[in-house]
């Protein structure tokens, strides 16, 4: 029996404030404007939260089209959606002083991951031929496959503005970002997300250790060459030269042990489920083991973290990482297949380094125990 209503008819959250008030709230949250008091700051959070929630309906509509088109191109396509976390919204407003909260284009976002870059091309063509019903394409769309970012990031971003008249035209003008990636591009992005989220490198913000930044720029080019697409700027264009530099830099970041250890640590935290708010991961690359310990108080976690670091002095194979439960949950939500994607990435890079590309993850590698 069919339900008597559809999700289209649900009482979705609608914008409750003018765009002027939304922008004013964004300025307070980002520190560009000072709140008059605690109530002013609280009100700014409530306005921003309502604005974010209002993107749920146009996001739902766009995802329906994305799901159909992605599976038309690839029956194994993976489609996910998300509303941007409030800390990420505030951080982006802080990084881009001229950006307004009312016009931020990726508060609502959806992603399709297809098997090959040629499938990405086909999917992009479908969207170029016909925009989704009730949406207009707007500025901000970028093809980072044709023109990779200097940090190695590669994906296609399309930005759409909702123009439908559903539910009293309440959602008109809201913007949703659509990302289209190949499996290999997504595996690279997942690896960056794991390292960034758990270690706090800040690679996506242009920060972090030079060794990690160069490593991901090089591997970004490696995936580009594998897909016969333009390499990342300021990296070798020859596969052999890329592999040679990667062999030199991999020991500096302890690849692949660290990536596997971090991914395994997240798995370990997920399995503990003890209500802890902070966790210490102890990565032992010699024994290929990751130990996880949870804490309910930040002060206790920081004190124990210092003890672990002292114990690891003179032991380069031992690394310790302090991570919050919120950070881990955000990673697991945004990248639900993170462990599998990490394996794909490691196998690919290892295969290229030894001169034997390992497509489709056919060659096994050690798995860490937590």
Short mmCIF file of N, CA and C in Angstrom, two decimals, residues 116-239:
data_model
loop_
_atom_site.label_atom_id
_atom_site.label_comp_id
_atom_site.label_asym_id
_atom_site.label_seq_id
_atom_site.Cartn_x
_atom_site.Cartn_y
_atom_site.Cartn_z
N UNK A 116 34.44 5.23 -12.73
CA UNK A 116 35.54 5.72 -13.57
C UNK A 116 35.38 7.19 -13.89
N UNK A 117 36.47 7.80 -14.35
CA UNK A 117 36.43 9.20 -14.73
C UNK A 117 35.59 9.40 -15.98
N UNK A 118 35.54 8.39 -16.85
CA UNK A 118 34.69 8.51 -18.05
C UNK A 118 33.21 8.54 -17.66
N UNK A 119 32.87 7.83 -16.59
CA UNK A 119 31.50 7.90 -16.08
C UNK A 119 31.20 9.27 -15.50
N UNK A 120 32.21 9.88 -14.88
CA UNK A 120 32.06 11.26 -14.40
C UNK A 120 31.76 12.18 -15.58
N UNK A 121 32.51 12.01 -16.67
CA UNK A 121 32.30 12.81 -17.87
C UNK A 121 30.87 12.67 -18.38
N UNK A 122 30.37 11.44 -18.41
CA UNK A 122 29.00 11.20 -18.90
C UNK A 122 27.98 11.87 -17.99
N UNK A 123 28.21 11.79 -16.70
CA UNK A 123 27.28 12.39 -15.75
C UNK A 123 27.28 13.91 -15.88
N UNK A 124 28.46 14.49 -16.04
CA UNK A 124 28.56 15.93 -16.24
C UNK A 124 27.81 16.34 -17.51
N UNK A 125 27.95 15.54 -18.55
CA UNK A 125 27.26 15.84 -19.81
C UNK A 125 25.74 15.84 -19.64
N UNK A 126 25.24 14.89 -18.84
CA UNK A 126 23.80 14.86 -18.59
C UNK A 126 23.31 16.15 -17.95
N UNK A 127 24.10 16.68 -17.02
CA UNK A 127 23.70 17.91 -16.35
C UNK A 127 23.87 19.12 -17.24
N UNK A 128 24.87 19.09 -18.13
CA UNK A 128 25.04 20.21 -19.06
C UNK A 128 23.92 20.24 -20.09
N UNK A 129 23.46 19.06 -20.48
CA UNK A 129 22.38 18.99 -21.47
C UNK A 129 21.05 19.46 -20.89
N UNK A 130 20.78 19.07 -19.65
CA UNK A 130 19.49 19.41 -19.04
C UNK A 130 19.67 19.67 -17.55
N UNK A 131 19.35 20.88 -17.12
CA UNK A 131 19.38 21.17 -15.69
C UNK A 131 18.23 20.45 -15.01
N UNK A 132 18.40 20.07 -13.75
CA UNK A 132 17.30 19.42 -13.04
C UNK A 132 16.07 20.31 -12.99
N UNK A 133 14.92 19.69 -13.04
CA UNK A 133 13.67 20.44 -12.95
C UNK A 133 13.62 21.24 -11.66
N UNK A 134 13.14 22.46 -11.73
CA UNK A 134 13.00 23.41 -10.61
C UNK A 134 14.34 23.94 -10.11
N UNK A 135 15.41 23.77 -10.89
CA UNK A 135 16.71 24.31 -10.50
C UNK A 135 17.34 25.07 -11.66
N UNK A 136 18.09 26.11 -11.33
CA UNK A 136 18.90 26.82 -12.30
C UNK A 136 20.37 26.70 -11.91
N UNK A 137 21.24 26.47 -12.88
CA UNK A 137 22.67 26.43 -12.58
C UNK A 137 23.15 27.85 -12.34
N UNK A 138 24.01 28.04 -11.35
CA UNK A 138 24.51 29.38 -11.01
C UNK A 138 26.03 29.36 -10.99
N UNK A 139 26.62 30.52 -10.84
CA UNK A 139 28.07 30.63 -10.79
C UNK A 139 28.65 29.87 -9.61
N UNK A 140 29.91 29.57 -9.70
CA UNK A 140 30.57 28.81 -8.65
C UNK A 140 30.88 27.40 -9.05
N UNK A 141 30.31 26.93 -10.18
CA UNK A 141 30.61 25.57 -10.65
C UNK A 141 32.07 25.49 -11.08
N UNK A 142 32.73 24.39 -10.73
CA UNK A 142 34.15 24.22 -11.04
C UNK A 142 34.43 22.79 -11.48
N UNK A 143 35.28 22.64 -12.48
CA UNK A 143 35.73 21.32 -12.91
C UNK A 143 37.18 21.15 -12.47
N UNK A 144 37.34 20.58 -11.27
CA UNK A 144 38.69 20.38 -10.74
C UNK A 144 39.34 19.10 -11.27
N UNK A 145 38.65 18.40 -12.17
CA UNK A 145 39.29 17.28 -12.87
C UNK A 145 40.08 17.82 -14.05
N UNK A 146 39.48 18.76 -14.77
CA UNK A 146 40.17 19.39 -15.89
C UNK A 146 41.25 20.35 -15.39
N UNK A 147 41.01 20.98 -14.25
CA UNK A 147 41.97 21.92 -13.67
C UNK A 147 42.12 21.62 -12.17
N UNK A 148 42.97 20.65 -11.82
CA UNK A 148 43.12 20.25 -10.41
C UNK A 148 43.60 21.40 -9.53
N UNK A 149 43.18 21.37 -8.27
CA UNK A 149 43.69 22.34 -7.32
C UNK A 149 45.17 22.05 -7.02
N UNK A 150 45.93 23.05 -6.61
CA UNK A 150 47.34 22.81 -6.29
C UNK A 150 47.57 21.79 -5.18
N UNK A 151 46.57 21.60 -4.30
CA UNK A 151 46.74 20.63 -3.21
C UNK A 151 46.45 19.20 -3.65
N UNK A 152 46.00 19.02 -4.92
CA UNK A 152 45.76 17.69 -5.45
C UNK A 152 44.29 17.33 -5.57
N UNK A 153 43.41 18.18 -5.06
CA UNK A 153 41.97 17.88 -5.09
C UNK A 153 41.45 17.84 -6.52
N UNK A 154 40.63 16.81 -6.80
CA UNK A 154 40.05 16.64 -8.13
C UNK A 154 38.61 16.14 -8.00
N UNK A 155 37.68 16.90 -8.57
CA UNK A 155 36.26 16.57 -8.54
C UNK A 155 35.56 17.60 -9.41
N UNK A 156 34.31 17.36 -9.74
CA UNK A 156 33.51 18.34 -10.46
C UNK A 156 32.44 18.87 -9.52
N UNK A 157 32.36 20.20 -9.40
CA UNK A 157 31.37 20.84 -8.54
C UNK A 157 30.37 21.60 -9.41
N UNK A 158 29.10 21.34 -9.22
CA UNK A 158 28.03 22.06 -9.90
C UNK A 158 27.15 22.70 -8.85
N UNK A 159 26.80 23.97 -9.03
CA UNK A 159 26.00 24.69 -8.05
C UNK A 159 24.65 25.03 -8.66
N UNK A 160 23.58 24.66 -7.94
CA UNK A 160 22.23 24.89 -8.43
C UNK A 160 21.43 25.71 -7.43
N UNK A 161 20.52 26.53 -7.99
CA UNK A 161 19.66 27.38 -7.18
C UNK A 161 18.21 26.93 -7.36
N UNK A 162 17.54 26.69 -6.25
CA UNK A 162 16.17 26.19 -6.32
C UNK A 162 15.22 27.30 -6.77
N UNK A 163 14.38 27.00 -7.76
CA UNK A 163 13.43 27.99 -8.26
C UNK A 163 12.01 27.42 -8.33
N UNK A 164 11.78 26.31 -7.63
CA UNK A 164 10.46 25.70 -7.64
C UNK A 164 9.45 26.49 -6.83
N UNK A 165 8.19 26.18 -7.06
CA UNK A 165 7.12 26.91 -6.39
C UNK A 165 6.44 26.08 -5.30
N UNK A 166 7.04 24.92 -4.96
CA UNK A 166 6.45 24.07 -3.93
C UNK A 166 6.40 24.77 -2.58
N UNK A 167 5.41 24.42 -1.79
CA UNK A 167 5.27 24.89 -0.42
C UNK A 167 5.36 26.41 -0.33
N UNK A 168 4.58 27.06 -1.21
CA UNK A 168 4.48 28.50 -1.14
C UNK A 168 5.73 29.25 -1.55
N UNK A 169 6.54 28.62 -2.39
CA UNK A 169 7.78 29.24 -2.89
C UNK A 169 8.72 29.62 -1.74
N UNK A 170 8.61 28.90 -0.63
CA UNK A 170 9.40 29.25 0.56
C UNK A 170 10.90 29.06 0.36
N UNK A 171 11.28 28.16 -0.56
CA UNK A 171 12.70 27.79 -0.68
C UNK A 171 13.38 28.42 -1.89
N UNK A 172 12.71 29.35 -2.55
CA UNK A 172 13.28 29.97 -3.73
C UNK A 172 14.62 30.65 -3.47
N UNK A 173 15.59 30.38 -4.32
CA UNK A 173 16.90 31.01 -4.23
C UNK A 173 17.92 30.26 -3.41
N UNK A 174 17.52 29.22 -2.68
CA UNK A 174 18.49 28.46 -1.87
C UNK A 174 19.41 27.66 -2.80
N UNK A 175 20.68 27.62 -2.45
CA UNK A 175 21.69 27.00 -3.30
C UNK A 175 22.15 25.65 -2.73
N UNK A 176 22.37 24.73 -3.66
CA UNK A 176 22.84 23.39 -3.30
C UNK A 176 24.05 23.06 -4.19
N UNK A 177 25.08 22.50 -3.57
CA UNK A 177 26.27 22.10 -4.34
C UNK A 177 26.25 20.60 -4.61
N UNK A 178 26.56 20.26 -5.83
CA UNK A 178 26.59 18.87 -6.27
C UNK A 178 28.02 18.51 -6.64
N UNK A 179 28.54 17.42 -6.10
CA UNK A 179 29.91 16.96 -6.40
C UNK A 179 29.85 15.64 -7.15
N UNK A 180 30.64 15.54 -8.21
CA UNK A 180 30.72 14.32 -9.01
C UNK A 180 32.17 13.86 -9.01
N UNK A 181 32.38 12.59 -8.61
CA UNK A 181 33.75 12.07 -8.47
C UNK A 181 33.84 10.65 -9.01
N UNK A 182 35.04 10.30 -9.43
CA UNK A 182 35.33 8.89 -9.72
C UNK A 182 35.71 8.19 -8.43
N UNK A 183 35.75 6.88 -8.47
CA UNK A 183 36.12 6.10 -7.27
C UNK A 183 37.52 6.46 -6.80
N UNK A 184 38.43 6.66 -7.74
CA UNK A 184 39.81 6.97 -7.38
C UNK A 184 39.92 8.38 -6.81
N UNK A 185 39.21 9.33 -7.40
CA UNK A 185 39.20 10.69 -6.87
C UNK A 185 38.64 10.72 -5.45
N UNK A 186 37.60 9.92 -5.22
CA UNK A 186 36.99 9.89 -3.89
C UNK A 186 37.90 9.21 -2.87
N UNK A 187 38.62 8.19 -3.29
CA UNK A 187 39.55 7.52 -2.38
C UNK A 187 40.63 8.49 -1.93
N UNK A 188 41.13 9.31 -2.86
CA UNK A 188 42.12 10.34 -2.51
C UNK A 188 41.52 11.32 -1.50
N UNK A 189 40.32 11.82 -1.78
CA UNK A 189 39.68 12.79 -0.90
C UNK A 189 39.40 12.20 0.48
N UNK A 190 39.06 10.92 0.53
CA UNK A 190 38.82 10.26 1.81
C UNK A 190 40.10 10.19 2.63
N UNK A 191 41.20 9.88 1.97
CA UNK A 191 42.49 9.81 2.67
C UNK A 191 42.84 11.17 3.28
N UNK A 192 42.63 12.24 2.53
CA UNK A 192 42.89 13.59 3.05
C UNK A 192 41.99 13.86 4.25
N UNK A 193 40.71 13.49 4.14
CA UNK A 193 39.75 13.74 5.20
C UNK A 193 40.13 12.98 6.48
N UNK A 194 40.60 11.75 6.33
CA UNK A 194 41.01 10.96 7.50
C UNK A 194 42.18 11.63 8.20
N UNK A 195 43.21 11.97 7.44
CA UNK A 195 44.40 12.59 8.03
C UNK A 195 44.05 13.94 8.65
N UNK A 196 43.25 14.72 7.93
CA UNK A 196 42.87 16.05 8.41
C UNK A 196 42.03 15.99 9.68
N UNK A 197 41.00 15.16 9.67
CA UNK A 197 40.07 15.10 10.78
C UNK A 197 40.71 14.58 12.05
N UNK A 198 41.49 13.53 11.91
CA UNK A 198 42.02 12.87 13.11
C UNK A 198 43.27 13.56 13.64
N UNK A 199 44.13 14.05 12.76
CA UNK A 199 45.38 14.67 13.23
C UNK A 199 45.30 16.18 13.35
N UNK A 200 44.24 16.77 12.77
CA UNK A 200 44.11 18.23 12.85
C UNK A 200 45.12 18.96 11.99
N UNK A 201 45.59 18.34 10.92
CA UNK A 201 46.58 18.97 10.05
C UNK A 201 46.08 20.27 9.42
N UNK A 202 44.83 20.30 9.03
CA UNK A 202 44.31 21.48 8.34
C UNK A 202 44.71 21.52 6.88
N UNK A 203 44.90 20.34 6.28
CA UNK A 203 45.35 20.27 4.89
C UNK A 203 44.34 20.92 3.94
N UNK A 204 43.06 20.75 4.20
CA UNK A 204 42.04 21.32 3.33
C UNK A 204 42.01 22.85 3.41
N UNK A 205 42.63 23.39 4.43
CA UNK A 205 42.68 24.83 4.60
C UNK A 205 44.02 25.41 4.19
N UNK A 206 44.86 24.57 3.55
CA UNK A 206 46.18 25.03 3.11
C UNK A 206 47.21 25.04 4.21
N UNK A 207 46.90 24.36 5.33
CA UNK A 207 47.85 24.29 6.44
C UNK A 207 48.41 22.87 6.55
N UNK A 208 49.08 22.59 7.65
CA UNK A 208 49.60 21.25 7.88
C UNK A 208 51.06 21.10 7.51
N UNK A 209 51.60 19.92 7.82
CA UNK A 209 53.01 19.65 7.56
C UNK A 209 53.31 19.66 6.06
N UNK A 210 54.46 20.22 5.70
CA UNK A 210 54.84 20.28 4.29
C UNK A 210 54.91 18.89 3.66
N UNK A 211 55.35 17.90 4.46
CA UNK A 211 55.48 16.55 3.93
C UNK A 211 54.13 15.97 3.53
N UNK A 212 53.11 16.17 4.37
CA UNK A 212 51.78 15.68 4.04
C UNK A 212 51.19 16.44 2.86
N UNK A 213 51.40 17.74 2.82
CA UNK A 213 50.86 18.54 1.72
C UNK A 213 51.48 18.10 0.39
N UNK A 214 52.77 17.88 0.39
CA UNK A 214 53.41 17.45 -0.85
C UNK A 214 52.99 16.03 -1.21
N UNK A 215 52.84 15.18 -0.21
CA UNK A 215 52.42 13.81 -0.46
C UNK A 215 51.08 13.77 -1.19
N UNK A 216 50.11 14.56 -0.73
CA UNK A 216 48.79 14.53 -1.36
C UNK A 216 48.78 15.24 -2.71
N UNK A 217 49.64 16.24 -2.90
CA UNK A 217 49.74 16.86 -4.23
C UNK A 217 50.29 15.84 -5.23
N UNK A 218 51.30 15.08 -4.81
CA UNK A 218 51.90 14.07 -5.68
C UNK A 218 50.92 12.94 -5.98
N UNK A 219 50.22 12.46 -4.96
CA UNK A 219 49.28 11.37 -5.20
C UNK A 219 48.07 11.86 -6.00
N UNK A 220 47.74 13.15 -5.87
CA UNK A 220 46.70 13.72 -6.72
C UNK A 220 47.08 13.64 -8.18
N UNK A 221 48.35 13.94 -8.47
CA UNK A 221 48.85 13.82 -9.85
C UNK A 221 48.90 12.37 -10.29
N UNK A 222 49.24 11.49 -9.37
CA UNK A 222 49.31 10.07 -9.70
C UNK A 222 47.94 9.55 -10.14
N UNK A 223 46.91 9.94 -9.41
CA UNK A 223 45.56 9.51 -9.80
C UNK A 223 45.14 10.17 -11.11
N UNK A 224 45.58 11.41 -11.33
CA UNK A 224 45.24 12.10 -12.58
C UNK A 224 45.87 11.41 -13.78
N UNK A 225 47.13 11.02 -13.65
CA UNK A 225 47.80 10.32 -14.75
C UNK A 225 47.16 8.97 -15.01
N UNK A 226 46.75 8.29 -13.94
CA UNK A 226 46.08 7.01 -14.10
C UNK A 226 44.78 7.17 -14.88
N UNK A 227 44.10 8.30 -14.67
CA UNK A 227 42.84 8.56 -15.36
C UNK A 227 43.01 9.33 -16.66
N UNK A 228 44.29 9.55 -17.03
CA UNK A 228 44.62 10.26 -18.27
C UNK A 228 43.99 11.65 -18.30
N UNK A 229 44.18 12.36 -17.20
CA UNK A 229 43.69 13.72 -17.06
C UNK A 229 44.85 14.63 -16.65
N UNK A 230 44.69 15.96 -16.73
CA UNK A 230 45.79 16.88 -16.40
C UNK A 230 46.31 16.68 -14.98
N UNK A 231 47.63 16.72 -14.80
CA UNK A 231 48.22 16.55 -13.46
C UNK A 231 48.05 17.79 -12.60
N UNK A 232 48.37 17.65 -11.33
CA UNK A 232 48.30 18.75 -10.38
C UNK A 232 49.43 19.74 -10.68
N UNK A 233 49.16 21.05 -10.61
CA UNK A 233 50.22 22.03 -10.87
C UNK A 233 51.43 21.84 -9.96
N UNK A 234 52.60 22.10 -10.53
CA UNK A 234 53.87 22.06 -9.79
C UNK A 234 54.23 20.68 -9.26
N UNK A 235 53.82 19.65 -10.00
CA UNK A 235 54.25 18.28 -9.71
C UNK A 235 54.81 17.68 -10.98
N UNK A 236 55.63 16.65 -10.87
CA UNK A 236 56.18 16.01 -12.08
C UNK A 236 55.06 15.50 -12.99
N UNK A 237 55.28 15.62 -14.28
CA UNK A 237 54.29 15.13 -15.24
C UNK A 237 54.63 13.73 -15.73
N UNK A 238 55.79 13.23 -15.34
CA UNK A 238 56.22 11.89 -15.72
C UNK A 238 55.94 10.92 -14.56
N UNK A 239 55.32 9.79 -14.86
CA UNK A 239 54.97 8.82 -13.83
C UNK A 239 56.18 8.35 -13.03
#
